[in-house]
PDB file of C-alpha atoms and ligand atoms in Angstrom:
ATOM      1  CA  UNK N   1    -175.103  -8.479 111.492  1.00 88.00           C
ATOM      2  CA  UNK N   2    -174.563  -7.242 107.949  1.00 88.00           C
ATOM      3  CA  UNK N   3    -171.259  -8.577 106.659  1.00 95.00           C
ATOM      4  CA  UNK N   4    -167.660  -9.207 107.480  1.00 96.00           C
ATOM      5  CA  UNK N   5    -166.258  -5.607 107.734  1.00 96.00           C
ATOM      6  CA  UNK N   6    -162.647  -6.402 108.350  1.00 97.00           C
ATOM      7  CA  UNK N   7    -160.173  -8.966 109.504  1.00 98.00           C
ATOM      8  CA  UNK N   8    -157.725  -7.699 112.053  1.00 98.00           C
ATOM      9  CA  UNK N   9    -154.133  -9.165 111.922  1.00 98.00           C
ATOM     10  CA  UNK N  10    -151.729  -8.653 114.738  1.00 98.00           C
ATOM     11  CA  UNK N  11    -148.072  -7.777 113.510  1.00 98.00           C
ATOM     12  CA  UNK N  12    -144.854  -6.879 115.062  1.00 98.00           C
ATOM     13  CA  UNK N  13    -143.772  -4.298 112.839  1.00 98.00           C
ATOM     14  CA  UNK N  14    -146.398  -2.354 110.919  1.00 98.00           C
ATOM     15  CA  UNK N  15    -144.014  -0.760 108.456  1.00 98.00           C
ATOM     16  CA  UNK N  16    -142.754  -4.181 107.256  1.00 98.00           C
ATOM     17  CA  UNK N  17    -146.147  -5.626 107.226  1.00 98.00           C
ATOM     18  CA  UNK N  18    -147.523  -2.901 105.078  1.00 98.00           C
ATOM     19  CA  UNK N  19    -144.891  -3.674 102.431  1.00 98.00           C
ATOM     20  CA  UNK N  20    -145.741  -7.382 102.730  1.00 98.00           C
ATOM     21  CA  UNK N  21    -149.471  -6.821 102.468  1.00 98.00           C
ATOM     22  CA  UNK N  22    -149.085  -4.394  99.658  1.00 98.00           C
ATOM     23  CA  UNK N  23    -147.149  -7.212  97.683  1.00 98.00           C
ATOM     24  CA  UNK N  24    -149.882  -9.759  98.760  1.00 98.00           C
ATOM     25  CA  UNK N  25    -152.892  -7.657  97.628  1.00 97.00           C
ATOM     26  CA  UNK N  26    -151.404  -5.885  94.839  1.00 97.00           C
ATOM     27  CA  UNK N  27    -152.295  -2.482  96.437  1.00 97.00           C
ATOM     28  CA  UNK N  28    -151.225  -0.124  99.122  1.00 98.00           C
ATOM     29  CA  UNK N  29    -152.815   0.526 102.542  1.00 98.00           C
ATOM     30  CA  UNK N  30    -155.229   3.538 102.262  1.00 97.00           C
ATOM     31  CA  UNK N  31    -154.757   4.831 105.904  1.00 96.00           C
ATOM     32  CA  UNK N  32    -152.646   4.546 109.085  1.00 97.00           C
ATOM     33  CA  UNK N  33    -154.343   5.436 112.236  1.00 95.00           C
ATOM     34  CA  UNK N  34    -153.277   5.209 115.795  1.00 95.00           C
ATOM     35  CA  UNK N  35    -155.779   4.519 118.697  1.00 90.00           C
ATOM     36  CA  UNK N  36    -153.921   5.785 121.613  1.00 89.00           C
ATOM     37  CA  UNK N  37    -156.656   4.469 124.090  1.00 85.00           C
ATOM     38  CA  UNK N  38    -156.105   1.025 122.894  1.00 87.00           C
ATOM     39  CA  UNK N  39    -152.307   1.192 122.403  1.00 94.00           C
ATOM     40  CA  UNK N  40    -152.422   0.198 118.688  1.00 95.00           C
ATOM     41  CA  UNK N  41    -151.290   1.650 115.437  1.00 97.00           C
ATOM     42  CA  UNK N  42    -153.469   0.306 112.652  1.00 97.00           C
ATOM     43  CA  UNK N  43    -153.220   0.366 108.923  1.00 98.00           C
ATOM     44  CA  UNK N  44    -156.066  -0.527 106.490  1.00 97.00           C
ATOM     45  CA  UNK N  45    -156.201  -2.161 103.132  1.00 98.00           C
ATOM     46  CA  UNK N  46    -159.481  -2.407 100.909  1.00 97.00           C
ATOM     47  CA  UNK N  47    -160.102  -5.725  99.321  1.00 95.00           C
ATOM     48  CA  UNK N  48    -163.375  -5.668  97.544  1.00 94.00           C
ATOM     49  CA  UNK N  49    -166.060  -4.734 100.047  1.00 92.00           C
ATOM     50  CA  UNK N  50    -163.963  -6.003 102.846  1.00 95.00           C
ATOM     51  CA  UNK N  51    -160.871  -4.523 104.653  1.00 97.00           C
ATOM     52  CA  UNK N  52    -157.790  -6.029 106.282  1.00 98.00           C
ATOM     53  CA  UNK N  53    -156.623  -4.256 109.314  1.00 97.00           C
ATOM     54  CA  UNK N  54    -153.095  -4.615 110.564  1.00 98.00           C
ATOM     55  CA  UNK N  55    -152.428  -3.914 114.182  1.00 98.00           C
ATOM     56  CA  UNK N  56    -149.129  -3.025 115.884  1.00 98.00           C
ATOM     57  CA  UNK N  57    -148.720  -2.380 119.602  1.00 98.00           C
ATOM     58  CA  UNK N  58    -147.557   0.959 120.604  1.00 97.00           C
ATOM     59  CA  UNK N  59    -146.849   0.216 124.263  1.00 95.00           C
ATOM     60  CA  UNK N  60    -146.089  -3.027 126.300  1.00 95.00           C
ATOM     61  CA  UNK N  61    -149.505  -2.880 127.938  1.00 94.00           C
ATOM     62  CA  UNK N  62    -151.393  -2.989 124.676  1.00 95.00           C
ATOM     63  CA  UNK N  63    -153.778  -5.899 124.197  1.00 93.00           C
ATOM     64  CA  UNK N  64    -151.854  -6.494 120.849  1.00 96.00           C
ATOM     65  CA  UNK N  65    -148.587  -6.721 122.737  1.00 97.00           C
ATOM     66  CA  UNK N  66    -150.085  -9.257 124.969  1.00 96.00           C
ATOM     67  CA  UNK N  67    -151.560 -11.077 122.088  1.00 96.00           C
ATOM     68  CA  UNK N  68    -148.190 -11.302 120.174  1.00 97.00           C
ATOM     69  CA  UNK N  69    -146.348 -12.418 123.409  1.00 97.00           C
ATOM     70  CA  UNK N  70    -148.971 -15.244 123.898  1.00 95.00           C
ATOM     71  CA  UNK N  71    -149.759 -16.313 120.320  1.00 95.00           C
ATOM     72  CA  UNK N  72    -147.363 -14.523 117.942  1.00 97.00           C
ATOM     73  CA  UNK N  73    -148.421 -12.779 114.887  1.00 98.00           C
ATOM     74  CA  UNK N  74    -151.496 -13.811 113.154  1.00 98.00           C
ATOM     75  CA  UNK N  75    -155.270 -13.381 112.896  1.00 98.00           C
ATOM     76  CA  UNK N  76    -156.498 -11.388 115.902  1.00 97.00           C
ATOM     77  CA  UNK N  77    -160.032 -10.697 115.335  1.00 97.00           C
ATOM     78  CA  UNK N  78    -162.990 -10.853 112.885  1.00 98.00           C
ATOM     79  CA  UNK N  79    -165.142  -7.668 112.591  1.00 97.00           C
ATOM     80  CA  UNK N  80    -168.787  -7.612 111.610  1.00 97.00           C
ATOM     81  CA  UNK N  81    -170.596  -4.420 110.613  1.00 96.00           C
ATOM     82  CA  UNK N  82    -173.853  -3.822 112.381  1.00 96.00           C
ATOM     83  CA  UNK N  83    -176.393  -0.919 111.846  1.00 94.00           C
ATOM     84  CA  UNK N  84    -177.369  -0.612 115.558  1.00 93.00           C
ATOM     85  CA  UNK N  85    -174.504  -1.759 117.913  1.00 93.00           C
ATOM     86  CA  UNK N  86    -176.490  -1.271 121.093  1.00 91.00           C
ATOM     87  CA  UNK N  87    -179.318  -3.300 119.963  1.00 93.00           C
ATOM     88  CA  UNK N  88    -176.941  -6.067 118.671  1.00 94.00           C
ATOM     89  CA  UNK N  89    -175.144  -6.079 121.926  1.00 94.00           C
ATOM     90  CA  UNK N  90    -178.306  -6.541 123.832  1.00 93.00           C
ATOM     91  CA  UNK N  91    -179.340  -9.430 121.553  1.00 95.00           C
ATOM     92  CA  UNK N  92    -175.932 -11.157 121.840  1.00 95.00           C
ATOM     93  CA  UNK N  93    -175.918 -10.820 125.731  1.00 94.00           C
ATOM     94  CA  UNK N  94    -179.187 -12.444 125.733  1.00 96.00           C
ATOM     95  CA  UNK N  95    -177.747 -15.326 123.807  1.00 96.00           C
ATOM     96  CA  UNK N  96    -175.114 -15.707 126.299  1.00 95.00           C
ATOM     97  CA  UNK N  97    -171.991 -14.089 124.692  1.00 96.00           C
ATOM     98  CA  UNK N  98    -169.685 -12.175 126.886  1.00 94.00           C
ATOM     99  CA  UNK N  99    -169.270  -8.495 125.822  1.00 93.00           C
ATOM    100  CA  UNK N 100    -165.939  -7.100 126.806  1.00 88.00           C
ATOM    101  CA  UNK N 101    -166.618  -3.365 126.820  1.00 74.00           C
ATOM    102  CA  UNK N 102    -170.330  -3.433 127.845  1.00 74.00           C
ATOM    103  CA  UNK N 103    -171.691  -0.176 126.754  1.00 70.00           C
ATOM    104  CA  UNK N 104    -174.167  -0.290 129.501  1.00 69.00           C
ATOM    105  CA  UNK N 105    -171.191  -0.197 132.050  1.00 67.00           C
ATOM    106  CA  UNK N 106    -168.362   1.678 130.309  1.00 68.00           C
ATOM    107  CA  UNK N 107    -169.908   3.337 127.258  1.00 69.00           C
ATOM    108  CA  UNK N 108    -169.173   2.495 123.603  1.00 77.00           C
ATOM    109  CA  UNK N 109    -165.513   2.714 122.478  1.00 80.00           C
ATOM    110  CA  UNK N 110    -164.427   4.599 119.472  1.00 81.00           C
ATOM    111  CA  UNK N 111    -162.337   2.424 117.279  1.00 81.00           C
ATOM    112  CA  UNK N 112    -160.228   3.092 114.229  1.00 81.00           C
ATOM    113  CA  UNK N 113    -161.701   4.053 110.979  1.00 82.00           C
ATOM    114  CA  UNK N 114    -164.464   6.083 112.308  1.00 84.00           C
ATOM    115  CA  UNK N 115    -166.343   3.309 114.061  1.00 88.00           C
ATOM    116  CA  UNK N 116    -168.118   2.655 117.342  1.00 91.00           C
ATOM    117  CA  UNK N 117    -166.891  -0.747 118.382  1.00 91.00           C
ATOM    118  CA  UNK N 118    -167.477  -3.609 120.977  1.00 92.00           C
ATOM    119  CA  UNK N 119    -165.797  -6.965 121.412  1.00 93.00           C
ATOM    120  CA  UNK N 120    -166.998 -10.356 122.324  1.00 95.00           C
ATOM    121  CA  UNK N 121    -164.822 -12.375 124.567  1.00 94.00           C
ATOM    122  CA  UNK N 122    -163.236 -15.331 122.643  1.00 94.00           C
ATOM    123  CA  UNK N 123    -164.078 -17.845 125.420  1.00 95.00           C
ATOM    124  CA  UNK N 124    -167.701 -17.249 124.315  1.00 95.00           C
ATOM    125  CA  UNK N 125    -166.958 -17.531 120.494  1.00 96.00           C
ATOM    126  CA  UNK N 126    -164.883 -20.750 119.959  1.00 96.00           C
ATOM    127  CA  UNK N 127    -161.674 -18.951 120.610  1.00 95.00           C
ATOM    128  CA  UNK N 128    -162.179 -16.205 118.135  1.00 96.00           C
ATOM    129  CA  UNK N 129    -162.161 -12.465 119.186  1.00 96.00           C
ATOM    130  CA  UNK N 130    -165.240 -10.819 117.479  1.00 97.00           C
ATOM    131  CA  UNK N 131    -165.490  -7.163 117.010  1.00 96.00           C
ATOM    132  CA  UNK N 132    -168.894  -5.348 116.272  1.00 95.00           C
ATOM    133  CA  UNK N 133    -168.528  -2.097 114.392  1.00 94.00           C
ATOM    134  CA  UNK N 134    -170.963   0.630 113.489  1.00 94.00           C
ATOM    135  CA  UNK N 135    -170.108   3.507 111.163  1.00 90.00           C
ATOM    136  CA  UNK N 136    -170.307   6.757 112.919  1.00 87.00           C
ATOM    137  CA  UNK N 137    -172.473   9.019 110.956  1.00 77.00           C
ATOM    138  CA  UNK N 138    -170.629  12.263 110.065  1.00 61.00           C
ATOM    139  CA  UNK N 139    -172.728  15.001 108.672  1.00 52.00           C
TER     140      UNK N 139
HETATM  141 ZN1   ZN W   1    -160.748  -4.244 114.102  1.00 89.60          ZN
END
């Protein structure tokens, strides 16, 4: 793994949280993106070489809606940048981590911010949802 790419925070109201985080960080979000397949609307803030991703549910079946219901607002996941996501998943599976969207079964997911993403189940990572993300090369 290369570095922490971003930290994902589940929020009830993206618009209000965008204002709150702009006050906190002293700068505005640089993009808003909806990932319809995941039922989320996201916004991104740059902070140094890392990012903060705010996530709002767009429907009641969204994983974010379920998270908010269970735990309320707060840190939802930590995302690590990787250069070769398939290789990394293979390595992590061998180490006993549970991959949520196993690319060998369902194919890799396209996440927000032009990334291929995969998640590790929190029950295999001390309760923290881990996202792996690899930049999609656009030529
Ligand atoms: Zn994320």
